Amino acid sequence: MKARETASVSIANLSKHFDGVYALDGVSFAFEPGKITGVIGPNGSGKSTLINVLTGVMPIDGGEVIISSAERLTKILPHDVPFLGMTRTFQDVRLFEQMPVLDNVLLALTERGVFKSFFEKHKAIHLEKAKESLAAVGLWDKRQELASSLSYGQRKLLEIARVIAMTRSDAGDIETIFFDEPYAGLFPQMISTVTAIINDLRIQGKAIILVEHNIELIRALCDKIYVLDSGKVLAEGPVKATLSRKDVIEAYLGE
């Protein structure tokens, strides 16, 4: 699959069910380039399921994903995701544990797939991009350590370094980035680092989708939010106005 020049993403009537219970029930979103879109909601509302469906981790049961207002998809495979202009982080960090930090990032810089990349002699340009990505999250000094030796917060930063690398990879232009609770478990200094990275990606014109429980971070970062409740869109719109709605306060803030 060839990479696209742009890959803005919207979804129409997207559904996902498990044994008849809908985790997503006719959800419609639009993610704008150069904007940070927050996705919030109580536990079990469908936030992570949404990202998993959009990035091929789970199959689509209904509806469609629209890429660049042109291609309408009812099926997405994980290995196609970079070529659709998308990448993501995971709520439960997923790294190559027994590989050095540097190699975890180098793998994200090629389009040939994981196993071929294991045996690739990386070019100087790949090493430079990997260095830039690791330096951005403060992990360049740990480049030779195994990923398994990192602290929880450092592991999350390494996954974000892989995202940065993906935006500079041979696989094509990454335009849409899903962050699934990137701040969970981070110390204040790490929170500042991640915030600076997300803001920089927005300045570059990327469409950022942020799933996050910390409402103060949502207020500070997001241009728009969607509120999910029981797999449906309860509310959407500008952050301040949407968080002030009575139904959102009752569903999400429990008041």
Short mmCIF file of C-alpha atoms in Angstrom, two decimals:
data_model
loop_
_atom_site.label_atom_id
_atom_site.label_comp_id
_atom_site.label_asym_id
_atom_site.label_seq_id
_atom_site.Cartn_x
_atom_site.Cartn_y
_atom_site.Cartn_z
CA MET A 1 0.00 0.00 0.00
CA LYS A 2 1.38 3.40 -0.94
CA ALA A 3 1.61 6.23 1.53
CA ARG A 4 -0.80 9.11 1.10
CA GLU A 5 0.10 12.75 0.82
CA THR A 6 -2.35 13.57 3.62
CA ALA A 7 -4.28 11.34 5.96
CA SER A 8 -6.84 13.33 7.91
CA VAL A 9 -9.33 10.93 9.49
CA SER A 10 -13.05 10.95 10.19
CA ILE A 11 -15.39 8.16 11.20
CA ALA A 12 -19.05 7.63 10.40
CA ASN A 13 -21.42 5.46 12.47
CA LEU A 14 -18.55 3.34 13.75
CA SER A 15 -19.60 0.32 15.80
CA LYS A 16 -17.85 -2.37 17.80
CA HIS A 17 -19.60 -5.00 19.88
CA PHE A 18 -18.59 -7.88 22.12
CA ASP A 19 -21.13 -10.68 22.58
CA GLY A 20 -23.95 -8.32 21.72
CA VAL A 21 -22.77 -5.50 24.01
CA TYR A 22 -21.80 -2.36 22.09
CA ALA A 23 -18.47 -0.82 23.12
CA LEU A 24 -18.97 1.67 20.26
CA ASP A 25 -22.47 2.37 19.06
CA GLY A 26 -22.75 4.48 15.91
CA VAL A 27 -19.91 6.87 16.76
CA SER A 28 -19.05 9.71 14.34
CA PHE A 29 -15.94 11.87 14.83
CA ALA A 30 -13.74 14.19 12.77
CA PHE A 31 -10.07 14.82 13.54
CA GLU A 32 -8.71 18.12 12.21
CA PRO A 33 -5.08 18.68 11.13
CA GLY A 34 -3.22 21.04 13.43
CA LYS A 35 -5.71 20.46 16.26
CA ILE A 36 -5.71 18.40 19.44
CA THR A 37 -8.97 16.53 19.89
CA GLY A 38 -9.64 15.15 23.34
CA VAL A 39 -11.65 11.97 23.90
CA ILE A 40 -12.93 11.63 27.45
CA GLY A 41 -15.47 9.58 29.32
CA PRO A 42 -15.87 7.27 32.31
CA ASN A 43 -14.11 3.91 32.43
CA GLY A 44 -15.67 1.50 29.95
CA SER A 45 -17.09 4.26 27.77
CA GLY A 46 -15.24 3.04 24.65
CA LYS A 47 -12.22 5.36 24.48
CA SER A 48 -9.47 2.78 24.05
CA THR A 49 -11.75 0.59 21.95
CA LEU A 50 -12.11 3.51 19.55
CA ILE A 51 -8.34 3.77 19.07
CA ASN A 52 -7.99 -0.01 18.80
CA VAL A 53 -10.59 -0.15 16.02
CA LEU A 54 -9.10 2.78 14.13
CA THR A 55 -5.61 1.27 14.23
CA GLY A 56 -6.55 -2.28 13.24
CA VAL A 57 -6.08 -3.91 16.64
CA MET A 58 -9.79 -4.81 16.59
CA PRO A 59 -11.97 -5.30 13.51
CA ILE A 60 -14.69 -2.82 12.57
CA ASP A 61 -18.18 -4.24 13.11
CA GLY A 62 -20.09 -1.41 11.45
CA GLY A 63 -19.66 2.01 9.91
CA GLU A 64 -16.59 3.30 8.12
CA VAL A 65 -13.33 5.19 8.47
CA ILE A 66 -12.77 7.98 5.96
CA ILE A 67 -9.19 8.87 5.03
CA SER A 68 -8.52 12.31 3.53
CA SER A 69 -12.21 12.73 2.62
CA ALA A 70 -11.72 10.25 -0.21
CA GLU A 71 -11.15 6.64 0.78
CA ARG A 72 -13.89 4.95 2.80
CA LEU A 73 -12.71 1.89 4.72
CA THR A 74 -14.65 -0.84 6.48
CA LYS A 75 -11.54 -2.86 7.31
CA ILE A 76 -8.13 -1.79 8.63
CA LEU A 77 -5.19 -4.13 9.17
CA PRO A 78 -2.44 -3.20 11.66
CA HIS A 79 0.37 -3.28 9.08
CA ASP A 80 -1.56 -0.84 6.87
CA VAL A 81 -1.89 1.80 9.59
CA PRO A 82 1.36 3.73 8.86
CA PHE A 83 0.51 3.82 5.16
CA LEU A 84 -2.85 5.32 6.03
CA GLY A 85 -0.92 8.12 7.72
CA MET A 86 -1.62 7.03 11.31
CA THR A 87 0.30 5.89 14.36
CA ARG A 88 -0.42 5.51 18.08
CA THR A 89 0.73 4.87 21.62
CA PHE A 90 -0.78 2.20 23.85
CA GLN A 91 -2.31 2.56 27.29
CA ASP A 92 -0.34 -0.56 28.25
CA VAL A 93 3.10 0.23 26.82
CA ARG A 94 4.22 -2.17 24.08
CA LEU A 95 7.94 -2.34 23.37
CA PHE A 96 10.51 -4.90 22.26
CA GLU A 97 11.61 -5.63 25.80
CA GLN A 98 14.84 -7.51 25.10
CA MET A 99 16.13 -5.04 22.53
CA PRO A 100 18.13 -1.88 23.24
CA VAL A 101 16.30 1.43 23.44
CA LEU A 102 17.96 2.60 20.21
CA ASP A 103 16.84 -0.47 18.25
CA ASN A 104 13.25 0.03 19.42
CA VAL A 105 13.29 3.40 17.69
CA LEU A 106 15.21 2.24 14.60
CA LEU A 107 12.50 -0.35 13.94
CA ALA A 108 9.96 2.46 13.69
CA LEU A 109 12.03 4.19 11.02
CA THR A 110 11.64 1.56 8.30
CA GLU A 111 8.65 0.36 6.29
CA ARG A 112 9.81 -3.20 5.73
CA GLY A 113 8.24 -4.69 8.81
CA VAL A 114 9.70 -5.81 12.11
CA PHE A 115 11.51 -9.01 11.14
CA LYS A 116 13.23 -7.60 8.06
CA SER A 117 14.19 -4.55 10.08
CA PHE A 118 15.96 -6.76 12.63
CA PHE A 119 18.61 -7.59 10.05
CA GLU A 120 18.83 -4.26 8.29
CA LYS A 121 22.04 -2.28 8.27
CA HIS A 122 20.63 1.08 9.22
CA LYS A 123 21.69 4.11 7.25
CA ALA A 124 23.28 7.17 8.82
CA ILE A 125 20.02 9.06 8.24
CA HIS A 126 18.11 6.49 10.30
CA LEU A 127 20.59 6.79 13.16
CA GLU A 128 20.34 10.57 13.08
CA LYS A 129 16.53 10.47 13.16
CA ALA A 130 16.62 7.95 16.02
CA LYS A 131 19.01 10.19 17.95
CA GLU A 132 16.71 13.19 17.45
CA SER A 133 13.68 11.19 18.60
CA LEU A 134 15.38 9.84 21.73
CA ALA A 135 16.90 13.21 22.58
CA ALA A 136 13.42 14.76 22.39
CA VAL A 137 12.26 12.55 25.27
CA GLY A 138 15.55 12.60 27.20
CA LEU A 139 16.50 8.97 26.54
CA TRP A 140 19.52 9.27 24.24
CA ASP A 141 21.90 8.49 27.14
CA LYS A 142 20.02 5.21 27.68
CA ARG A 143 20.15 4.14 24.03
CA GLN A 144 22.18 0.97 24.71
CA GLU A 145 20.10 -0.21 27.66
CA LEU A 146 17.41 -2.85 27.20
CA ALA A 147 13.88 -1.50 27.07
CA SER A 148 12.97 -3.85 29.93
CA SER A 149 15.41 -2.01 32.23
CA LEU A 150 13.61 1.32 31.95
CA SER A 151 11.25 2.69 34.57
CA TYR A 152 7.54 2.82 33.78
CA GLY A 153 7.70 6.51 32.93
CA GLN A 154 10.78 6.04 30.74
CA ARG A 155 9.04 3.21 28.91
CA LYS A 156 6.15 5.52 28.09
CA LEU A 157 8.64 8.12 26.86
CA LEU A 158 10.32 5.49 24.67
CA GLU A 159 6.98 4.67 23.09
CA ILE A 160 6.48 8.38 22.39
CA ALA A 161 9.98 8.50 20.88
CA ARG A 162 8.85 5.75 18.52
CA VAL A 163 5.87 7.92 17.54
CA ILE A 164 8.20 10.85 16.84
CA ALA A 165 10.36 8.55 14.72
CA MET A 166 7.30 7.35 12.81
CA THR A 167 6.59 10.92 11.77
CA ARG A 168 10.06 10.91 10.17
CA SER A 169 10.10 7.35 8.83
CA ASP A 170 10.35 5.82 5.35
CA ALA A 171 6.80 4.47 5.70
CA GLY A 172 5.24 7.72 4.61
CA ASP A 173 3.86 10.90 6.12
CA ILE A 174 2.19 10.37 9.47
CA GLU A 175 -0.61 12.90 9.80
CA THR A 176 -2.82 11.45 12.55
CA ILE A 177 -1.51 10.40 15.96
CA PHE A 178 -3.51 8.69 18.70
CA PHE A 179 -2.22 9.09 22.26
CA ASP A 180 -3.90 6.62 24.62
CA GLU A 181 -3.39 7.97 28.16
CA PRO A 182 0.22 9.08 27.58
CA TYR A 183 0.42 10.91 30.93
CA ALA A 184 -0.60 8.05 33.21
CA GLY A 185 2.08 7.37 35.81
CA LEU A 186 4.41 10.18 34.74
CA PHE A 187 6.30 12.54 37.06
CA PRO A 188 5.76 16.31 36.57
CA GLN A 189 8.98 16.76 34.55
CA MET A 190 7.95 13.93 32.23
CA ILE A 191 4.47 15.47 31.90
CA SER A 192 6.09 18.72 30.75
CA THR A 193 8.20 16.80 28.21
CA VAL A 194 5.19 14.98 26.75
CA THR A 195 3.15 18.19 26.63
CA ALA A 196 5.90 19.96 24.71
CA ILE A 197 6.08 17.06 22.22
CA ILE A 198 2.32 16.99 21.66
CA ASN A 199 2.23 20.75 21.15
CA ASP A 200 5.13 20.54 18.71
CA LEU A 201 3.32 17.86 16.69
CA ARG A 202 0.25 20.11 16.55
CA ILE A 203 2.41 23.00 15.30
CA GLN A 204 3.66 20.65 12.55
CA GLY A 205 0.04 20.29 11.43
CA LYS A 206 -0.61 16.79 12.79
CA ALA A 207 -4.07 15.75 13.89
CA ILE A 208 -3.68 14.72 17.54
CA ILE A 209 -6.24 12.56 19.33
CA LEU A 210 -5.72 12.51 23.08
CA VAL A 211 -7.44 10.01 25.38
CA GLU A 212 -6.84 11.30 28.89
CA HIS A 213 -8.47 11.21 32.35
CA ASN A 214 -6.74 14.31 33.68
CA ILE A 215 -9.27 17.06 33.00
CA GLU A 216 -6.77 19.84 33.67
CA LEU A 217 -4.54 18.51 30.89
CA ILE A 218 -7.57 18.26 28.61
CA ARG A 219 -8.43 21.89 29.39
CA ALA A 220 -4.86 23.03 28.77
CA LEU A 221 -4.19 21.12 25.56
CA CYS A 222 -7.33 20.39 23.58
CA ASP A 223 -9.04 22.48 20.94
CA LYS A 224 -12.13 20.28 20.97
CA ILE A 225 -13.41 17.28 22.89
CA TYR A 226 -15.73 14.36 22.39
CA VAL A 227 -17.37 12.81 25.45
CA LEU A 228 -18.16 9.11 25.23
CA ASP A 229 -20.62 7.38 27.51
CA SER A 230 -21.59 3.71 27.11
CA GLY A 231 -20.14 3.65 23.59
CA LYS A 232 -22.06 6.68 22.32
CA VAL A 233 -21.13 10.33 21.81
CA LEU A 234 -22.73 12.16 24.70
CA ALA A 235 -21.37 15.59 23.76
CA GLU A 236 -18.84 17.34 21.55
CA GLY A 237 -17.50 20.82 21.07
CA PRO A 238 -15.10 23.40 22.55
CA VAL A 239 -13.55 22.23 25.80
CA LYS A 240 -14.88 24.80 28.28
CA ALA A 241 -18.44 24.80 27.00
CA THR A 242 -18.64 21.01 26.71
CA LEU A 243 -17.25 20.34 30.19
CA SER A 244 -19.81 22.79 31.60
CA ARG A 245 -22.77 20.79 30.32
CA LYS A 246 -24.89 19.21 33.04
CA ASP A 247 -25.07 15.82 31.32
CA VAL A 248 -21.29 15.71 30.94
CA ILE A 249 -20.74 16.64 34.57
CA GLU A 250 -23.17 13.92 35.68
CA ALA A 251 -21.74 11.23 33.40
CA TYR A 252 -18.05 11.98 33.61
CA LEU A 253 -17.42 13.91 36.80
CA GLY A 254 -20.01 11.99 38.80
CA GLU A 255 -21.71 15.08 40.19
#
